[in-house]
mmCIF file of C-alpha atoms and ligand atoms in Angstrom:
data_model
loop_
_atom_site.group_PDB
_atom_site.id
_atom_site.type_symbol
_atom_site.label_atom_id
_atom_site.label_comp_id
_atom_site.label_asym_id
_atom_site.label_seq_id
_atom_site.Cartn_x
_atom_site.Cartn_y
_atom_site.Cartn_z
ATOM 1 C CA MET A 1 -35.643 57.389 29.300
ATOM 2 C CA ILE A 2 -34.263 57.602 25.768
ATOM 3 C CA ILE A 3 -30.967 59.306 24.954
ATOM 4 C CA ARG A 4 -30.498 60.050 21.263
ATOM 5 C CA ARG A 5 -28.861 62.490 18.886
ATOM 6 C CA ALA A 6 -30.979 65.558 18.205
ATOM 7 C CA HIS A 7 -32.662 65.970 14.833
ATOM 8 C CA SER A 8 -34.286 68.886 13.035
ATOM 9 C CA GLU A 9 -37.666 68.298 14.766
ATOM 10 C CA ASP A 10 -35.931 69.205 18.056
ATOM 11 C CA LEU A 11 -35.066 72.697 16.815
ATOM 12 C CA PRO A 12 -38.110 74.494 18.362
ATOM 13 C CA TRP A 13 -37.485 72.881 21.783
ATOM 14 C CA LEU A 14 -33.786 73.688 21.639
ATOM 15 C CA LEU A 15 -34.478 77.290 20.587
ATOM 16 C CA GLU A 16 -36.666 77.654 23.678
ATOM 17 C CA HIS A 17 -34.168 76.130 26.119
ATOM 18 C CA GLU A 18 -30.775 76.899 24.609
ATOM 19 C CA ASP A 19 -28.515 79.896 24.946
ATOM 20 C CA ALA A 20 -27.293 79.782 21.337
ATOM 21 C CA SER A 21 -28.411 81.231 18.022
ATOM 22 C CA GLU A 22 -30.726 79.377 15.656
ATOM 23 C CA ASP A 23 -27.883 79.148 13.123
ATOM 24 C CA TRP A 24 -25.547 77.566 15.666
ATOM 25 C CA ILE A 25 -28.193 75.145 16.945
ATOM 26 C CA GLY A 26 -28.975 74.099 13.367
ATOM 27 C CA ARG A 27 -25.291 73.642 12.625
ATOM 28 C CA CYS A 28 -24.798 71.451 15.695
ATOM 29 C CA ILE A 29 -27.852 69.326 14.880
ATOM 30 C CA ALA A 30 -26.563 68.812 11.342
ATOM 31 C CA LEU A 31 -23.126 67.753 12.640
ATOM 32 C CA GLY A 32 -24.504 65.383 15.304
ATOM 33 C CA GLU A 33 -23.200 67.560 18.134
ATOM 34 C CA TYR A 34 -26.321 67.271 20.302
ATOM 35 C CA PHE A 35 -27.638 64.542 22.534
ATOM 36 C CA VAL A 36 -31.135 64.922 23.953
ATOM 37 C CA ALA A 37 -32.911 63.028 26.739
ATOM 38 C CA GLU A 38 -36.556 62.083 26.244
ATOM 39 C CA ARG A 39 -39.036 61.036 28.868
ATOM 40 C CA ASP A 40 -42.610 60.068 27.964
ATOM 41 C CA SER A 41 -41.914 61.461 24.479
ATOM 42 C CA GLU A 42 -40.913 64.870 25.915
ATOM 43 C CA VAL A 43 -37.386 66.279 25.665
ATOM 44 C CA VAL A 44 -36.161 67.060 29.199
ATOM 45 C CA GLY A 45 -32.471 67.826 28.677
ATOM 46 C CA PHE A 46 -29.627 68.181 26.216
ATOM 47 C CA LEU A 47 -25.859 68.010 25.887
ATOM 48 C CA ARG A 48 -24.122 70.060 23.205
ATOM 49 C CA PHE A 49 -20.482 69.576 22.290
ATOM 50 C CA SER A 50 -17.851 70.780 19.870
ATOM 51 C CA ARG A 51 -14.146 70.070 19.484
ATOM 52 C CA PHE A 52 -11.248 71.956 21.029
ATOM 53 C CA TRP A 53 -8.583 72.499 18.334
ATOM 54 C CA GLY A 54 -11.079 70.772 16.067
ATOM 55 C CA LYS A 55 -9.995 67.505 17.727
ATOM 56 C CA ILE A 56 -10.736 67.030 21.426
ATOM 57 C CA PRO A 57 -14.442 66.548 22.263
ATOM 58 C CA TYR A 58 -15.508 69.555 24.324
ATOM 59 C CA MET A 59 -18.807 69.612 26.240
ATOM 60 C CA ASP A 60 -20.065 73.155 25.668
ATOM 61 C CA MET A 61 -23.335 72.818 27.545
ATOM 62 C CA ILE A 62 -25.390 70.299 29.466
ATOM 63 C CA ARG A 63 -28.766 71.258 30.841
ATOM 64 C CA VAL A 64 -31.633 69.327 32.378
ATOM 65 C CA LEU A 65 -35.017 70.981 32.946
ATOM 66 C CA PRO A 66 -35.354 71.912 36.642
ATOM 67 C CA LEU A 67 -38.302 69.555 37.227
ATOM 68 C CA HIS A 68 -36.192 66.615 36.031
ATOM 69 C CA GLN A 69 -32.893 67.373 37.761
ATOM 70 C CA ARG A 70 -31.260 64.963 40.195
ATOM 71 C CA GLU A 71 -32.997 61.987 38.603
ATOM 72 C CA GLY A 72 -30.087 60.675 36.569
ATOM 73 C CA VAL A 73 -30.864 62.496 33.300
ATOM 74 C CA GLY A 74 -27.611 64.499 33.207
ATOM 75 C CA THR A 75 -25.561 61.405 33.995
ATOM 76 C CA ALA A 76 -27.303 59.453 31.226
ATOM 77 C CA LEU A 77 -26.613 62.257 28.727
ATOM 78 C CA PHE A 78 -22.979 62.438 29.793
ATOM 79 C CA HIS A 79 -22.497 58.658 29.547
ATOM 80 C CA ALA A 80 -24.081 58.554 26.076
ATOM 81 C CA TRP A 81 -21.722 61.293 24.872
ATOM 82 C CA GLU A 82 -18.668 59.756 26.527
ATOM 83 C CA GLY A 83 -19.499 56.343 25.048
ATOM 84 C CA ALA A 84 -19.884 57.830 21.575
ATOM 85 C CA MET A 85 -16.545 59.649 21.888
ATOM 86 C CA ILE A 86 -14.776 56.479 23.081
ATOM 87 C CA GLU A 87 -16.324 54.647 20.151
ATOM 88 C CA GLU A 88 -14.804 57.133 17.713
ATOM 89 C CA GLY A 89 -11.383 56.822 19.329
ATOM 90 C CA ALA A 90 -11.137 59.978 21.473
ATOM 91 C CA GLN A 91 -8.453 59.905 24.195
ATOM 92 C CA HIS A 92 -9.647 62.897 26.210
ATOM 93 C CA LEU A 93 -12.752 64.900 26.955
ATOM 94 C CA MET A 94 -12.852 68.568 27.873
ATOM 95 C CA THR A 95 -15.303 70.990 29.414
ATOM 96 C CA SER A 96 -15.263 74.205 31.441
ATOM 97 C CA SER A 97 -17.342 76.233 33.848
ATOM 98 C CA GLU A 98 -17.235 79.538 35.617
ATOM 99 C CA TRP A 99 -15.221 79.614 38.827
ATOM 100 C CA ALA A 100 -18.120 81.173 40.763
ATOM 101 C CA GLU A 101 -20.436 78.294 39.840
ATOM 102 C CA ALA A 102 -19.545 75.630 42.385
ATOM 103 C CA GLU A 103 -22.328 73.175 41.512
ATOM 104 C CA PRO A 104 -21.454 72.535 37.858
ATOM 105 C CA GLN A 105 -17.808 72.129 38.892
ATOM 106 C CA ALA A 106 -18.751 69.522 41.490
ATOM 107 C CA TRP A 107 -20.783 67.724 38.873
ATOM 108 C CA HIS A 108 -17.896 67.706 36.352
ATOM 109 C CA ARG A 109 -15.532 66.313 39.020
ATOM 110 C CA ARG A 110 -18.082 63.649 39.914
ATOM 111 C CA ASN A 111 -17.976 62.529 36.256
ATOM 112 C CA GLY A 112 -14.209 62.091 36.339
ATOM 113 C CA PHE A 113 -13.009 65.485 35.114
ATOM 114 C CA LYS A 114 -9.937 67.136 36.657
ATOM 115 C CA ALA A 115 -9.382 70.891 36.730
ATOM 116 C CA VAL A 116 -6.369 71.834 34.617
ATOM 117 C CA GLY A 117 -6.325 75.620 34.841
ATOM 118 C CA SER A 118 -8.306 78.757 34.413
ATOM 119 C CA ILE A 119 -8.375 81.828 32.230
ATOM 120 C CA ASP A 120 -9.423 85.346 33.063
ATOM 121 C CA LEU A 121 -12.568 86.065 31.061
ATOM 122 C CA ARG A 122 -13.631 89.194 32.954
ATOM 123 C CA ILE A 123 -14.266 90.821 29.623
ATOM 124 C CA VAL A 124 -17.391 88.616 29.340
ATOM 125 C CA GLN A 125 -18.090 87.225 32.864
ATOM 126 C CA PRO A 126 -17.302 88.165 36.475
ATOM 127 C CA SER A 127 -15.049 85.239 37.451
ATOM 128 C CA PRO A 128 -12.456 83.059 35.678
ATOM 129 C CA GLU A 129 -13.401 80.097 33.496
ATOM 130 C CA ILE A 130 -12.001 76.811 34.829
ATOM 131 C CA PHE A 131 -11.079 74.143 32.292
ATOM 132 C CA PHE A 132 -11.497 70.425 32.959
ATOM 133 C CA VAL A 133 -10.034 67.372 31.234
ATOM 134 C CA LYS A 134 -10.956 63.698 31.533
ATOM 135 C CA ASP A 135 -8.533 61.034 30.348
ATOM 136 C CA ILE A 136 -10.570 58.317 28.631
ATOM 137 C CA SER A 137 -7.615 56.588 26.947
ATOM 138 C CA ASP A 138 -7.870 53.610 29.325
ATOM 139 C CA ILE A 139 -11.565 53.058 28.811
ATOM 140 C CA ARG A 140 -11.966 50.268 26.311
ATOM 141 C CA LYS A 141 -14.642 50.153 23.647
ATOM 142 C CA VAL A 142 -17.535 47.833 24.506
HETATM 143 C C1 COA B 201 -25.730 69.889 36.286
HETATM 144 C C2 COA B 201 -26.881 69.074 35.662
HETATM 145 C C3 COA B 201 -26.666 68.917 34.160
HETATM 146 C C4 COA B 201 -26.894 67.685 36.314
HETATM 147 O O1 COA B 201 -27.928 66.906 35.730
HETATM 148 P P1 COA B 201 -28.914 66.078 36.669
HETATM 149 O O2 COA B 201 -29.787 65.264 35.784
HETATM 150 O O3 COA B 201 -29.596 67.021 37.589
HETATM 151 O O4 COA B 201 -27.893 65.170 37.472
HETATM 152 P P2 COA B 201 -28.000 63.637 37.856
HETATM 153 O O5 COA B 201 -29.337 63.336 38.432
HETATM 154 O O6 COA B 201 -27.565 62.797 36.712
HETATM 155 O O7 COA B 201 -26.923 63.639 39.007
HETATM 156 C C5 COA B 201 -26.180 62.555 39.313
HETATM 157 C C6 COA B 201 -25.485 62.818 40.604
HETATM 158 O O8 COA B 201 -24.890 64.094 40.639
HETATM 159 C C7 COA B 201 -25.417 64.831 41.738
HETATM 160 N N1 COA B 201 -25.669 66.166 41.258
HETATM 161 C C8 COA B 201 -26.642 66.548 40.425
HETATM 162 N N2 COA B 201 -26.570 67.864 40.170
HETATM 163 C C9 COA B 201 -25.517 68.293 40.883
HETATM 164 C C10 COA B 201 -24.929 69.551 41.055
HETATM 165 N N3 COA B 201 -25.426 70.626 40.441
HETATM 166 N N4 COA B 201 -23.837 69.637 41.845
HETATM 167 C C11 COA B 201 -23.360 68.558 42.460
HETATM 168 N N5 COA B 201 -23.875 67.334 42.352
HETATM 169 C C12 COA B 201 -24.937 67.206 41.560
HETATM 170 C C13 COA B 201 -26.713 64.156 42.111
HETATM 171 O O9 COA B 201 -27.002 64.346 43.479
HETATM 172 C C14 COA B 201 -26.408 62.744 41.796
HETATM 173 O O10 COA B 201 -25.663 62.147 42.841
HETATM 174 P P3 COA B 201 -26.150 60.811 43.525
HETATM 175 O O11 COA B 201 -26.311 59.805 42.420
HETATM 176 O O12 COA B 201 -25.037 60.498 44.459
HETATM 177 O O13 COA B 201 -27.444 61.187 44.170
HETATM 178 C C15 COA B 201 -28.280 69.729 35.917
HETATM 179 O O14 COA B 201 -28.484 69.825 37.294
HETATM 180 C C16 COA B 201 -28.456 71.091 35.280
HETATM 181 O O15 COA B 201 -28.973 71.180 34.173
HETATM 182 N N6 COA B 201 -28.073 72.184 35.968
HETATM 183 C C17 COA B 201 -28.254 73.534 35.457
HETATM 184 C C18 COA B 201 -27.348 73.830 34.257
HETATM 185 C C19 COA B 201 -25.872 73.609 34.575
HETATM 186 O O16 COA B 201 -25.397 74.022 35.616
HETATM 187 N N7 COA B 201 -25.170 72.927 33.645
HETATM 188 C C20 COA B 201 -23.766 72.566 33.845
HETATM 189 C C21 COA B 201 -22.832 73.619 33.376
HETATM 190 S S1 COA B 201 -22.632 73.679 31.634
#
């Protein structure tokens, strides 16, 4: 498996599997805010991030194609992102998921995130959004 930053050739695949506009996907590719996982030269998953307050790395979305789930792809994507953020000096990571979605929450906790609160987003979704933070300040650069 290869984990790498996405490039413009990945745009068609991302458009098919993402829940974001073409403009936003293109912006994130240009800024290096995508990691993709490749198996046998096929992209099978991605991680997209941004920055809360323009500072704290924030995992907006991680998705692995159903046929490739539970085979370590998501973990490899997460570790590649975390390693890159440690390398650039980040002290914390953030992410969030909907309260009603127990599985993604369990997965975030498994990767070291702690729930820090929730906000009522009923204007756009049925249940609150729970925010997670991971302290990476003790993890040394390799
Ligand atoms: C959540 C997701 C990214 C995990 O990726 P994955 O490649 O399937 O996960 P991995 O194989 O790396 O999982 C590693 C471990 O987490 C466990 N795990 C995987 N998915 C899990 C889930 N949804 N809930 C709880 N545990 C999970 C695996 O059993 C494995 O544990 P083990 O090593 O003890 O067997 C993937 O299942 C997915 O794309 N889900 C749909 C989209 C989604 O919910 N995204 C997250 C919200 S943004």
